[in-house]
Short mmCIF file of C-alpha atoms in Angstrom, two decimals:
data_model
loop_
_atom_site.label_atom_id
_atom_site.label_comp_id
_atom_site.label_asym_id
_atom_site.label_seq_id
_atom_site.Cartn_x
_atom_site.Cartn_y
_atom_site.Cartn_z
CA UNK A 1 121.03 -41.19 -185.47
CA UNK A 2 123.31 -39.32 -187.93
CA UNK A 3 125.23 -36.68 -186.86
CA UNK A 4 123.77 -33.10 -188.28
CA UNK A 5 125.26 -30.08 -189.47
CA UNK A 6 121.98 -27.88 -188.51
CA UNK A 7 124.09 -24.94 -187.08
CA UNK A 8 126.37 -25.53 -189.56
CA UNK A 9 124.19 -24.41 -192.73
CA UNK A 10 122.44 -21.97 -190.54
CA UNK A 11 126.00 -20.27 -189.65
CA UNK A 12 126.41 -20.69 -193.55
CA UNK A 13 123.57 -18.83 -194.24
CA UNK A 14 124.03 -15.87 -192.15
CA UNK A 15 127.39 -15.24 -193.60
CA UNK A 16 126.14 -15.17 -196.89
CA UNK A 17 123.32 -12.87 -196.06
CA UNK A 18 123.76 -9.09 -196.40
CA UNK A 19 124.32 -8.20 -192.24
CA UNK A 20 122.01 -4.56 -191.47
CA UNK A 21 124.86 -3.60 -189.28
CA UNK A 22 127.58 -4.78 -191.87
CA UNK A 23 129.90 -2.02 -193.54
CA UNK A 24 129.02 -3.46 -196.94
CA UNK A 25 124.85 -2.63 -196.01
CA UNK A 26 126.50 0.89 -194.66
CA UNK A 27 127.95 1.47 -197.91
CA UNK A 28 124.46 0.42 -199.93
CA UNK A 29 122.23 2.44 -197.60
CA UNK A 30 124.25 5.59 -198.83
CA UNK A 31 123.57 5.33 -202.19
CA UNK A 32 120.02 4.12 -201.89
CA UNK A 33 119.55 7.38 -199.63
CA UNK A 34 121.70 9.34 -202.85
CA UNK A 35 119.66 7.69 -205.73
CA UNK A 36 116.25 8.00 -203.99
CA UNK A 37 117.36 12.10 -203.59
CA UNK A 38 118.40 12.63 -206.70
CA UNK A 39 115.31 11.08 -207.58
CA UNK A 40 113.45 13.32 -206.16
CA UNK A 41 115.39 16.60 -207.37
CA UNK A 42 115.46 15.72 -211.07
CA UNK A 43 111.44 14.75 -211.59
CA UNK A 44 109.90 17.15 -208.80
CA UNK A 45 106.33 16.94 -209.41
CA UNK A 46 106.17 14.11 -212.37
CA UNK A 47 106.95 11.89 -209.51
CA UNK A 48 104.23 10.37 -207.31
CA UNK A 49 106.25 8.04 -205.14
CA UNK A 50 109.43 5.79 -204.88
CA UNK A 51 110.17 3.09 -203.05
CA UNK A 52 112.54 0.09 -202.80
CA UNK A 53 111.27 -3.39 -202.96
CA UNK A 54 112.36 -6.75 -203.48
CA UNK A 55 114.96 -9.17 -202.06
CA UNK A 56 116.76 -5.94 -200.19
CA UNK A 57 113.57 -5.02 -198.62
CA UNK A 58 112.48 -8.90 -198.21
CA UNK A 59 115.68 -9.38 -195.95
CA UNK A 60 116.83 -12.17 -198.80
CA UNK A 61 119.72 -10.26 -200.22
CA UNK A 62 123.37 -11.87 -200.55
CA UNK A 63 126.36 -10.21 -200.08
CA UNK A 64 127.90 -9.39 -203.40
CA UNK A 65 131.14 -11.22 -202.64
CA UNK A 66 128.50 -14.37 -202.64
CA UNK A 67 125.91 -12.97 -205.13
CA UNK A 68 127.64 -10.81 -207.97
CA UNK A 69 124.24 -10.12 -209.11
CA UNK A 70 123.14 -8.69 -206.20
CA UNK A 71 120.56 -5.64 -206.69
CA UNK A 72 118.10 -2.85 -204.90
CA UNK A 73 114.98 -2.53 -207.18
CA UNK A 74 113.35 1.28 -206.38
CA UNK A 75 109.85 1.71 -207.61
CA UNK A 76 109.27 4.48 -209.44
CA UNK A 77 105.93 5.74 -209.56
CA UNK A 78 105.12 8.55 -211.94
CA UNK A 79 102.19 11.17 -212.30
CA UNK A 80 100.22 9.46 -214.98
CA UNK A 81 98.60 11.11 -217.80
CA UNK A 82 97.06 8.13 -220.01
CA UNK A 83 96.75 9.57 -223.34
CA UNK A 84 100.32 11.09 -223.79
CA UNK A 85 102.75 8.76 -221.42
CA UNK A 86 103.62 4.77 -222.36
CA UNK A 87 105.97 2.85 -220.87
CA UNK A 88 109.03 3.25 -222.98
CA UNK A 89 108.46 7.44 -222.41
CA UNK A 90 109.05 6.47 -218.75
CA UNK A 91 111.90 4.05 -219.19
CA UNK A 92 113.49 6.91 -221.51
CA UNK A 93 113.10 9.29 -218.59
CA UNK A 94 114.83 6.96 -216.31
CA UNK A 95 117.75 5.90 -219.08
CA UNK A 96 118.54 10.29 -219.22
CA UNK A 97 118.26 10.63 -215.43
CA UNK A 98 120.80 7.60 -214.96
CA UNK A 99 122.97 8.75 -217.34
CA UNK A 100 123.69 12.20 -216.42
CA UNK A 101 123.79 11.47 -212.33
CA UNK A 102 126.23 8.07 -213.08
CA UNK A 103 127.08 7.09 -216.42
CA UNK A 104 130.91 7.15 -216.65
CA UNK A 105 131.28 8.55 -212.83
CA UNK A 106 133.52 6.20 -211.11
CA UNK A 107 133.60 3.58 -213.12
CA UNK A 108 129.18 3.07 -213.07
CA UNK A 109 127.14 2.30 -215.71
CA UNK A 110 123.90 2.65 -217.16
CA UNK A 111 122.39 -0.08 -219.22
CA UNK A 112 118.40 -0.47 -220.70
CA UNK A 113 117.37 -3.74 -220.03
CA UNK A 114 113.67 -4.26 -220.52
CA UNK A 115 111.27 -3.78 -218.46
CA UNK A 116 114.29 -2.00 -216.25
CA UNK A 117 117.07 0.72 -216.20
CA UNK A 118 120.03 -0.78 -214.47
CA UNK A 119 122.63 1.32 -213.01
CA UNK A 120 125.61 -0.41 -211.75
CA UNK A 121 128.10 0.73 -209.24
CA UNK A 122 131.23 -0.47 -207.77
CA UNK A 123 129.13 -1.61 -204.27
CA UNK A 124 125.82 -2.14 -205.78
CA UNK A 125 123.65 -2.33 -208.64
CA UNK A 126 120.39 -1.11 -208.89
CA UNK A 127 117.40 -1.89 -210.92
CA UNK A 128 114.88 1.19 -211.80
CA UNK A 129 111.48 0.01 -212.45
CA UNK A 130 108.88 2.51 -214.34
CA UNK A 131 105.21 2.38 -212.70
CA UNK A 132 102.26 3.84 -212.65
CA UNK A 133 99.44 3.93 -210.48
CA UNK A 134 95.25 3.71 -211.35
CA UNK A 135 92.08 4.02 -209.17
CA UNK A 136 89.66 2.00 -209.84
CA UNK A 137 85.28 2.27 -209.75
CA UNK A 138 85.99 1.03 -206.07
CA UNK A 139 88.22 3.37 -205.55
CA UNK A 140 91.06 1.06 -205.22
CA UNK A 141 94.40 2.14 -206.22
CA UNK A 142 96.62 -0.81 -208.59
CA UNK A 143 100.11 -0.33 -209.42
CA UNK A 144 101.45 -1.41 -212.79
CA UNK A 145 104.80 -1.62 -214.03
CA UNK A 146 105.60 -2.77 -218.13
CA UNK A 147 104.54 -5.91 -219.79
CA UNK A 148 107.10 -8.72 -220.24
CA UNK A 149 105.08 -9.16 -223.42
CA UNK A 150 104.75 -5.98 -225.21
CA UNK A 151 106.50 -2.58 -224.61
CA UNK A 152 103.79 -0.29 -224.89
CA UNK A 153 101.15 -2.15 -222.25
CA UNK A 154 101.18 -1.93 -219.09
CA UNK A 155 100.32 -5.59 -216.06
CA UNK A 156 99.63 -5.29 -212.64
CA UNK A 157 101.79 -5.53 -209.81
CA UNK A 158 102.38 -5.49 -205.72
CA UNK A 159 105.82 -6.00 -204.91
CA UNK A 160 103.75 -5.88 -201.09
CA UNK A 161 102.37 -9.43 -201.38
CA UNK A 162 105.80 -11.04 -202.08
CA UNK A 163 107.09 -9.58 -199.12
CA UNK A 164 104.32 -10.15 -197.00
CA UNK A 165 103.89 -14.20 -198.05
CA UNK A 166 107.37 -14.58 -197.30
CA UNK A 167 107.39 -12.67 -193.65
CA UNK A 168 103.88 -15.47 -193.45
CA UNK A 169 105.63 -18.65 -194.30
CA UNK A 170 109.12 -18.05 -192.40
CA UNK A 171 107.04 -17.27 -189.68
CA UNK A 172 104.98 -20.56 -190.04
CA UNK A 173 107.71 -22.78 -190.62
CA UNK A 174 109.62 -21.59 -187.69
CA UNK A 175 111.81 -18.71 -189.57
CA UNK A 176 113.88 -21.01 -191.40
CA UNK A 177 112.43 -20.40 -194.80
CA UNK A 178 114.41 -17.16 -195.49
CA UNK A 179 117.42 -19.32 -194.37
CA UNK A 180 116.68 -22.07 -196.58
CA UNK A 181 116.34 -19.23 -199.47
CA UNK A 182 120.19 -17.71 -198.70
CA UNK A 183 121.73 -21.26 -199.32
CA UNK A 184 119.31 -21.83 -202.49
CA UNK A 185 120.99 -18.41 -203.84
CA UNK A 186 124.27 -19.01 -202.79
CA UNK A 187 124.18 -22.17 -204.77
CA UNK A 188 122.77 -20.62 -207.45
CA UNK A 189 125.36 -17.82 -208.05
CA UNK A 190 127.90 -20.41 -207.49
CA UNK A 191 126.60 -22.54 -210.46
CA UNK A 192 125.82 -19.78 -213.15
CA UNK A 193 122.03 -18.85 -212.22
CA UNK A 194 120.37 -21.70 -213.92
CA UNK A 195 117.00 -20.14 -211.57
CA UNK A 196 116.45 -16.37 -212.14
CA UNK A 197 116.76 -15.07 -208.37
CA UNK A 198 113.35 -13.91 -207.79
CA UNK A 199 111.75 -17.42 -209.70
CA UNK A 200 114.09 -19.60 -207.14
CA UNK A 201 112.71 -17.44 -204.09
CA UNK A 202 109.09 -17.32 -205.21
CA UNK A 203 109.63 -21.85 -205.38
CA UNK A 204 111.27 -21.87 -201.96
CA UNK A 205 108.77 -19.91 -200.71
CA UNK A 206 105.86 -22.53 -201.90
CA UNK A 207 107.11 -25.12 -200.66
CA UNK A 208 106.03 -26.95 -197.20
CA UNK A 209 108.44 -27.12 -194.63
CA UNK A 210 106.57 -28.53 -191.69
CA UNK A 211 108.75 -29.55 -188.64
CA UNK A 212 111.66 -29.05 -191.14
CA UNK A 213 114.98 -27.49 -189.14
CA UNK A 214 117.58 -26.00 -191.03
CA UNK A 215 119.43 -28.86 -192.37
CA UNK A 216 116.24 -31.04 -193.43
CA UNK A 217 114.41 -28.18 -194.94
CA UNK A 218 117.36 -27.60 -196.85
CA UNK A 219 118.01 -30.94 -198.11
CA UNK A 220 113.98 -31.08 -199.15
CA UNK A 221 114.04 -27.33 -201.11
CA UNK A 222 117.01 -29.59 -203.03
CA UNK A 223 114.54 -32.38 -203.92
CA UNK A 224 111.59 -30.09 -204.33
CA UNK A 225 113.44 -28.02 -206.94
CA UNK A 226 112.49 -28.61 -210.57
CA UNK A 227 112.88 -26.67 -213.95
CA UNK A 228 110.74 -26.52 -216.68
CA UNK A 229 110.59 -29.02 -219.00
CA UNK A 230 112.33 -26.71 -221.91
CA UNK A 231 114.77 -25.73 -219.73
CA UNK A 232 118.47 -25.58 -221.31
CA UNK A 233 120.02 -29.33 -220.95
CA UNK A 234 123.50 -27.38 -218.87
CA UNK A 235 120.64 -25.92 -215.98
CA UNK A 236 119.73 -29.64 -215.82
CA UNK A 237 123.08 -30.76 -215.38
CA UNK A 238 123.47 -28.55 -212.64
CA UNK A 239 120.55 -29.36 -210.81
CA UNK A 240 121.41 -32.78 -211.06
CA UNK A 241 124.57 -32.07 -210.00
CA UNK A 242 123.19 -30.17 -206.61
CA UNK A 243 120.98 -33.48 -205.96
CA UNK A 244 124.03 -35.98 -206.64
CA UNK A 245 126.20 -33.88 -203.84
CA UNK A 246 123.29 -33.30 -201.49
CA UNK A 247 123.21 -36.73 -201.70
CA UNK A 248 126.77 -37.59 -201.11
CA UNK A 249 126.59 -35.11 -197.72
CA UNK A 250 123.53 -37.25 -196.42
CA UNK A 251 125.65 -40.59 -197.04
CA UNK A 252 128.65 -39.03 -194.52
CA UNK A 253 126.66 -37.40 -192.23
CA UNK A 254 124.97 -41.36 -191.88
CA UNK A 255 128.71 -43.02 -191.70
CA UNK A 256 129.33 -40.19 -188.64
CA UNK A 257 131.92 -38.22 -191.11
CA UNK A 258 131.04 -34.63 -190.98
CA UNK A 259 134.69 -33.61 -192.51
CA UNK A 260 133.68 -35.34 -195.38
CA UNK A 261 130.09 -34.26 -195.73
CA UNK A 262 131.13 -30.64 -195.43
CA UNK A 263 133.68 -31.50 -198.49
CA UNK A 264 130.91 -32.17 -200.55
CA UNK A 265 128.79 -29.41 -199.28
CA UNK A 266 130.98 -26.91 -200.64
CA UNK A 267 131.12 -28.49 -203.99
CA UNK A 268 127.61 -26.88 -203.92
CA UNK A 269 127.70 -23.93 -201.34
CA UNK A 270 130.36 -21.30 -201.17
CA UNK A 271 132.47 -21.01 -197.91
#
C-alpha cells in the first residue's frame, strides 16, 4: 500500500482557506459591514435589498496571500421601474457611489468592468453586481442581473442554488468537496488562472467523488479537469503541466518517498 499524504493536502487546504476567526476575515467583515452601510445611506429607498453571495458566502474563499484575486460579490437589488431604468443606468449608479465613498481613499480603486463595478482595497476587493427583481403570473419573484451578451438586457439569476448544490454535494461526498475546491484554486492562482474561479468551482462541484478521501478526490478533480477545446494553447500547457506533477507525486508516494512527492506537490500547490 503506498504511503498517503491525506492529512497532508487537507492541512494544505485549510491554510489556504480564508479562517472565520482569522484577523485577515476580521479585517474583511469590517468593510463588508462599511460598504453594505454606505450602501444603504447613499440609495435610501431606490434600494430593495443587498446581499453578499458567492465564494465568501459559499465558505470557498482563499486567503489573498494565496488568491490575489480574491473577492466579496454584494447583490444589489434596486427598486425597478421598467420603462425608464436599464442596466448600464444601474451600473452608472454604482460606478458614482464607488467613486465618491473610495476612489483615491487609501490607495482603493474603482474600475467598470462589465457586468460589475469593482472596488479594490488594500485587504479586499469587491465586486458590485446591479439586479433587479420581477414577479411573475405565479407570483414568483426572479432575480436578474445584466446579460454577458448585450448591455441593455437583462438574464436570470440565483446566486442561492450555487450555494445550496455545493453545501448538497460536500455533504454527500463526505465534506471533502469544498476541500478538494481550495487546492483546485490554489493551483489555479499559482499558475495564472487558466479556469475563471467560479467556472473551476462550478466543475469541481459536478464531479463524483464517491468513497473519494482527500488525497484521491484530489488526484481525480486533476484528471477530471478539462478546457474547452478553443482554449488558449499556454492554459493547456498548464493543465498538462498539473497532470504531469500529479503524476510524478503518485509515482513517490508508490516508491514510499513522501519528501519527494511533496517536492513535486508544490511545483503545483503553494506552501
Amino acid at each position: 500500500m503506498a504511503l498517503s499524504l491525506n492529512n497532508y493536502l487537507k492541512d494544505l487546504s485549510y491554510n489556504y482557506y480564508l479562517k472565520k476567526d482569522s484577523y485577515e476575515i476580521s479585517r474583511i467583515n469590517t468593510s463588508v459591514d462599511n460598504m453594505l452601510s454606505k450602501l444603504d445611506k447613499d440609495f435610501e429607498y431606490l434600494l430593495r435589498k443587498r446581499f453578499v453571495f458567492g465564494s465568501y458566502s459559499r465558505g470557498t474563499i482563499l486567503s489573498r496571500s494565496i488568491d490575489i484575486k480574491s473577492d466579496v460579490d454584494i447583490m444589489v437589488v434596486f427598486k425597478h421601474s421598467e420603462y425608464e431604468r436599464t442596466p448600464e443606468t444601474y451600473r452608472a449608479w454604482l460606478k458614482n457611489f464607488a467613486d465618491k465613498n473610495y476612489k483615491d481613499r487609501y490607495g482603493s480603486e474603482v474600475l467598470k468592468s462589465f457586468p460589475t463595478v469593482t472596488v479594490r482595497l488594500n485587504n479586499i476587493n469587491f465586486d458590485l453586481v446591479p439586479a433587479k427583481l420581477e414577479t411573475n403570473w405565479l407570483n414568483e419573484e426572479k432575480l436578474f442581473i445584466p446579460s454577458k451578451n448585450f448591455s441593455s438586457n437583462w438574464q436570470e439569476t440565483n446566486p442561492y442554488d450555487v450555494k445550496e448544490k455545493l453545501a448538497e454535494v460536500n455533504k454527500k461526498y463526505n465534506y471533502i468537496v469544498k476541500t478538494v475546491i481550495r487546492l483546485m484554486k490554489a493551483w489555479n492562482a499559482k499558475n495564472g488562472y487558466p479556469f475563471d474561479s467560479y467556472d473551476l468551482e462550478m466543475k469541481v462541484a459536478d464531479m463524483n467523488f464517491y468513497n473519494d478521501n482527500y488525497q484521491t478526490g484530489f488526484f481525480y478533480a486533476v484528471n477530471q479537469l478539462s478546457l474547452d477545446w478553443s482554449a488558449a494553447q499556454s492554459k493547456k500547457d498548464k493543465l498538462n503541466s498539473l497532470r504531469y506533477n500529479i503524476s510524478k507525486v503518485k509515482d513517490y508516494l508508490e516508491a514510499y518517498d513522501s519528501t519527494t512527492a511533496k517536492y513535486w506537490l508544490h511545483k503545483v500547490l503553494p506552501y
